[in-house]
Short mmCIF file of C-alpha atoms in Angstrom, two decimals:
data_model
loop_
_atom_site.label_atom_id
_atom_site.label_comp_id
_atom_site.label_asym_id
_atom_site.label_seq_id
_atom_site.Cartn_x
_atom_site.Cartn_y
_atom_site.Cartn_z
CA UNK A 121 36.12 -7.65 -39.10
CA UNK A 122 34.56 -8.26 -35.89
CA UNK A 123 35.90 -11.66 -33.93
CA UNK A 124 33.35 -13.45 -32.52
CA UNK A 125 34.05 -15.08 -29.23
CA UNK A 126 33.33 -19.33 -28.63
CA UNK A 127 30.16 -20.70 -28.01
CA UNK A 128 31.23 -21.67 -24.34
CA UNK A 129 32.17 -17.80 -23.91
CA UNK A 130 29.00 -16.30 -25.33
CA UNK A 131 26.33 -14.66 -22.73
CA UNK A 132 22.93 -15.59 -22.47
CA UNK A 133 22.05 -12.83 -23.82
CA UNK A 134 23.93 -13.38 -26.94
CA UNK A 135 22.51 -17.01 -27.11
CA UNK A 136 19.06 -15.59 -27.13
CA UNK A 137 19.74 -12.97 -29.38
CA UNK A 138 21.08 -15.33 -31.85
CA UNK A 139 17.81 -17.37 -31.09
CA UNK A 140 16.14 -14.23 -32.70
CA UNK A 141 18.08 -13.57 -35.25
CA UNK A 142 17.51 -17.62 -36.75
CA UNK A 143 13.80 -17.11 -35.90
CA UNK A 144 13.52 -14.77 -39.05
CA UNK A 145 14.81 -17.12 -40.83
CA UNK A 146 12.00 -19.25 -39.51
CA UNK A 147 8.69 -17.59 -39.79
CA UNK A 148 6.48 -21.02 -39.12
CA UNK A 149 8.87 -21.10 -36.00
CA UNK A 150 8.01 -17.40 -34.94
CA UNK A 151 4.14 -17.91 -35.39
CA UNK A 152 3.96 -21.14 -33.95
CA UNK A 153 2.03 -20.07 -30.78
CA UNK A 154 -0.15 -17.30 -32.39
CA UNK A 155 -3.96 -19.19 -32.86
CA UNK A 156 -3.30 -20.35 -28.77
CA UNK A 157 -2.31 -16.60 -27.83
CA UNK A 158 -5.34 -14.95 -29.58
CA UNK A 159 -7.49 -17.08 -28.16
CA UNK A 160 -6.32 -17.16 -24.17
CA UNK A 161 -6.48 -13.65 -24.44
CA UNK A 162 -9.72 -13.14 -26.34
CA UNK A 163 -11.15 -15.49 -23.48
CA UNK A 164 -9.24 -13.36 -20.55
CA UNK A 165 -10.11 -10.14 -21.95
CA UNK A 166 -13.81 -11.37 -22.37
CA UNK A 167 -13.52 -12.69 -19.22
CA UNK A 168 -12.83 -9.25 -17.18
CA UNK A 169 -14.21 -6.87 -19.73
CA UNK A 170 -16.77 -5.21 -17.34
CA UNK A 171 -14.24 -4.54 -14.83
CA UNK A 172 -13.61 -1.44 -13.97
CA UNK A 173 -9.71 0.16 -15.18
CA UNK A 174 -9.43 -3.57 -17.01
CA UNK A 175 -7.60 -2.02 -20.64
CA UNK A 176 -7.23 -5.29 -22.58
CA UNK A 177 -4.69 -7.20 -23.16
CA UNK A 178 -2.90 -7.34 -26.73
CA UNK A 179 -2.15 -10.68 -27.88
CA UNK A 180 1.22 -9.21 -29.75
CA UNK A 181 2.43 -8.82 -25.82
CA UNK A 182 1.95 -12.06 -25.15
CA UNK A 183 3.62 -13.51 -28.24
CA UNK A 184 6.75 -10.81 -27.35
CA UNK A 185 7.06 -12.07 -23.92
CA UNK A 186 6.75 -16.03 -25.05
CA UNK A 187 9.52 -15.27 -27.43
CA UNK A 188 12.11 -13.50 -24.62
CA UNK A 189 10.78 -16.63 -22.28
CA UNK A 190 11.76 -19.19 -24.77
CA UNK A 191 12.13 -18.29 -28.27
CA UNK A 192 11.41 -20.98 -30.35
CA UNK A 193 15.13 -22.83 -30.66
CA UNK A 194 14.88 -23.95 -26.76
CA UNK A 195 13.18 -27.29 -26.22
CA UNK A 196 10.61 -25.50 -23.79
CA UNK A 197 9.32 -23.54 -26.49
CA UNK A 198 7.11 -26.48 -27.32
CA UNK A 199 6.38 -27.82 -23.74
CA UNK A 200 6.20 -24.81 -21.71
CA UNK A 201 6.61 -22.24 -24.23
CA UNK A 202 5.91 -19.33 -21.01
CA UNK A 203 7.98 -21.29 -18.79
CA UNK A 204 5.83 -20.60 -15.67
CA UNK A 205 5.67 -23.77 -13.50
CA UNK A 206 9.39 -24.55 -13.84
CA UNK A 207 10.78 -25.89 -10.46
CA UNK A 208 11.48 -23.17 -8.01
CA UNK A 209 8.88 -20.53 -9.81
CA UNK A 210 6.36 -20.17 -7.20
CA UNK A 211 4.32 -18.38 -10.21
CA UNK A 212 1.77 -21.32 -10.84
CA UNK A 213 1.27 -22.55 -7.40
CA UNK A 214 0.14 -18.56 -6.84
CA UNK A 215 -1.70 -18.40 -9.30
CA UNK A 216 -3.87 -21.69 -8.50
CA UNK A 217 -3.93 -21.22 -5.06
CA UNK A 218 -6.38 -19.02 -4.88
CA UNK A 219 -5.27 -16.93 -2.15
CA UNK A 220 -3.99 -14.17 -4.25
CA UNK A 221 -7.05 -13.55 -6.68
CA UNK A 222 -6.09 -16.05 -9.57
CA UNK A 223 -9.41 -17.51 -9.49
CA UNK A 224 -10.65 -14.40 -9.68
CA UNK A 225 -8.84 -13.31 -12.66
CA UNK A 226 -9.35 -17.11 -14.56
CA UNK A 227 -11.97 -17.61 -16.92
CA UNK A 228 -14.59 -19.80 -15.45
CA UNK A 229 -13.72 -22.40 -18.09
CA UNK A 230 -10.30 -23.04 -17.41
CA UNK A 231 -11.10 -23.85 -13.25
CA UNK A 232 -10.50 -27.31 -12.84
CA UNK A 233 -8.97 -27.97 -16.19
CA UNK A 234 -5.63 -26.09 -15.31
CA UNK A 235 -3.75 -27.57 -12.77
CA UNK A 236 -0.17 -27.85 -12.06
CA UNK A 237 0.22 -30.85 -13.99
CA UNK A 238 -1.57 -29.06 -17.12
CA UNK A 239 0.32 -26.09 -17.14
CA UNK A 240 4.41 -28.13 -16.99
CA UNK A 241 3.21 -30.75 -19.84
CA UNK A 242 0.73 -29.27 -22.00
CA UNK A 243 2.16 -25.68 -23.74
CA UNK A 244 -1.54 -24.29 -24.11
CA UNK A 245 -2.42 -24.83 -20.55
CA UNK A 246 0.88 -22.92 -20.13
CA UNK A 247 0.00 -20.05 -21.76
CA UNK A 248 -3.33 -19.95 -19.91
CA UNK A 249 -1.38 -20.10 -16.56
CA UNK A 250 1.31 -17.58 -18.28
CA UNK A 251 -1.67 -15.22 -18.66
CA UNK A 252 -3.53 -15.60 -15.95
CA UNK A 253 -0.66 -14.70 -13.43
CA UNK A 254 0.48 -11.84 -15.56
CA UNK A 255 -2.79 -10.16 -15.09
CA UNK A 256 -3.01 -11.75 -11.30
CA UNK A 257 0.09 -10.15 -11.14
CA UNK A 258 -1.04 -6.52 -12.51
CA UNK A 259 -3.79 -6.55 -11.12
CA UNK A 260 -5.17 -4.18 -8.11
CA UNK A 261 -7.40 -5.48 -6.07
CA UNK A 262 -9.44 -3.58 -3.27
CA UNK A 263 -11.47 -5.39 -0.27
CA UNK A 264 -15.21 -3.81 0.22
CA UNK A 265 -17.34 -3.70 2.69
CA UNK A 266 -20.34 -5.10 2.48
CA UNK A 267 -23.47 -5.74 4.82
CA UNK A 268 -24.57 -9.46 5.68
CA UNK A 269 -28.33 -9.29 6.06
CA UNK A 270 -27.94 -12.26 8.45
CA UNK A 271 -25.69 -10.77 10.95
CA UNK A 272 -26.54 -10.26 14.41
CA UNK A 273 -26.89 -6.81 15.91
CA UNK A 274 -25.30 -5.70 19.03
CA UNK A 275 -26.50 -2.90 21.40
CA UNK A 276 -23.87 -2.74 23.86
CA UNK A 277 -23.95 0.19 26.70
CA UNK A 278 -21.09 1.40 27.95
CA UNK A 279 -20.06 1.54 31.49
CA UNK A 280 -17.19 2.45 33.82
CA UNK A 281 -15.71 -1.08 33.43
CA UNK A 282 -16.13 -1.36 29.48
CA UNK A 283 -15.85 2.40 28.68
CA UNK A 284 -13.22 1.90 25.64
CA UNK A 285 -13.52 0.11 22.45
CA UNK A 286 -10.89 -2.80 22.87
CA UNK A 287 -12.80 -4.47 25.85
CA UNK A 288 -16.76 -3.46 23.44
CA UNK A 289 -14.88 -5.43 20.75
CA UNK A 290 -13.06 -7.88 22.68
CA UNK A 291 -16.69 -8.83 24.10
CA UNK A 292 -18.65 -8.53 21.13
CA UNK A 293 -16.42 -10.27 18.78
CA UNK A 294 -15.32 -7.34 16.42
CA UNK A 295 -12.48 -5.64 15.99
CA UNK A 296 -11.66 -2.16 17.49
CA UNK A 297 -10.95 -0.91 13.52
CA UNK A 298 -14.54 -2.21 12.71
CA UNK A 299 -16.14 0.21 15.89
CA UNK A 300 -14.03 2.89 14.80
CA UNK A 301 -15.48 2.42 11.39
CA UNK A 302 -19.11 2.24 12.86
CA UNK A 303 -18.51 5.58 14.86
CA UNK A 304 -17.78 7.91 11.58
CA UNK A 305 -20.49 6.26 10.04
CA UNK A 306 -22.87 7.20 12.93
CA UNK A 307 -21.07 10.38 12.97
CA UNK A 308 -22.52 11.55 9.34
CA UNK A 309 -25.70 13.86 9.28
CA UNK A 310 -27.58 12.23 7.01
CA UNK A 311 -27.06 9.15 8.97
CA UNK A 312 -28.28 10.55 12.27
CA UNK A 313 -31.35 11.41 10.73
CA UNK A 314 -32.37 7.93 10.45
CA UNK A 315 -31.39 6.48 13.46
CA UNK A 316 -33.41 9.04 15.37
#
């Protein structure tokens, strides 16, 4: 017979795991937060389905991670059931920033509605924000170049007191990366053609 040690000497892990193990005992418990998962990730996969490499998400995922996060015997399982926002997770404030391509990976639907406040008090909104930075998080995100119809063009000629490309950008307001660039593009054949 196996001795099983005091509450007050048990590891988290153990804690959770016996979190687990009442949850099956507890099956309106364990599919408390199914209808809300389904339907944040119907609306994120929805959301970035014509994006190229986007596989979409599984809801079951979701409901896995919720359960490690929480599981549904800690009070935050119905508050902040994905515990992002919790004090010291800079998770949410990333995420709504907007500096690191949350709003990008959002539904248009939930800008403006999730907010900080949202996401610690109300357990849908933090699911949304769970979501959204998981795939913010995941995500790969590339910078094009593009060309502004409106910008200005600049013929510079080069002389014996400009003659290298950090004083041509320094005085035309570029960078030396971005003339570098322009140079292998001139450089290409079929390119040459048309500017002759």
């Amino acid at each position: 017979m196996a001795i099983q040690p005091s509450s007050a000497n048990r590891s988290p892990f153990d804690k959770w795991k016996d979190g687990i193990d009442a949850a099956g005992r507890s099956p309106a418990q364990w599919n408390a937060w199914d209808s809300e998962i389904r339907r944040t990730v119907d609306e994120c996969n929805r959301h970035l389905s014509n994006t190229p490499g986007y596989h979409p998400l599984d809801w079951r995922w979701i409901k896995a991670i919720i359960w490690v996060e929480t599981g549904a015997h800690s009070p935050a399982w119905n508050r902040q059931p994905m515990q992002i926002g919790n004090p010291g997770d800079p998770g949410l404030t990333s995420l709504l920033s907007g500096k690191e391509g949350g709003d990008r990976i959002m539904p248009p639907a939930w800008k403006g509605r999730l907010t900080v406040g949202s996401a610690r008090s109300n357990p849908v909104d933090n699911i949304r924000a769970g979501v959204g930075y998981l795939l913010m998080r995941m995500a790969n995100f590339r910078m094009d170049t593009v060309v502004d119809p409106n910008a200005k063009i600049e013929k510079v000629t080069v002389t014996a007191s400009n003659n290298n490309l950090w004083h041509i950008a320094r005085n035309t307001g570029t960078t030396v990366k971005t003339c570098k660039a322009l140079i292998r593009v001139l450089r290409q054949p079929s390119l040459n053609q048309e500017w002759n």
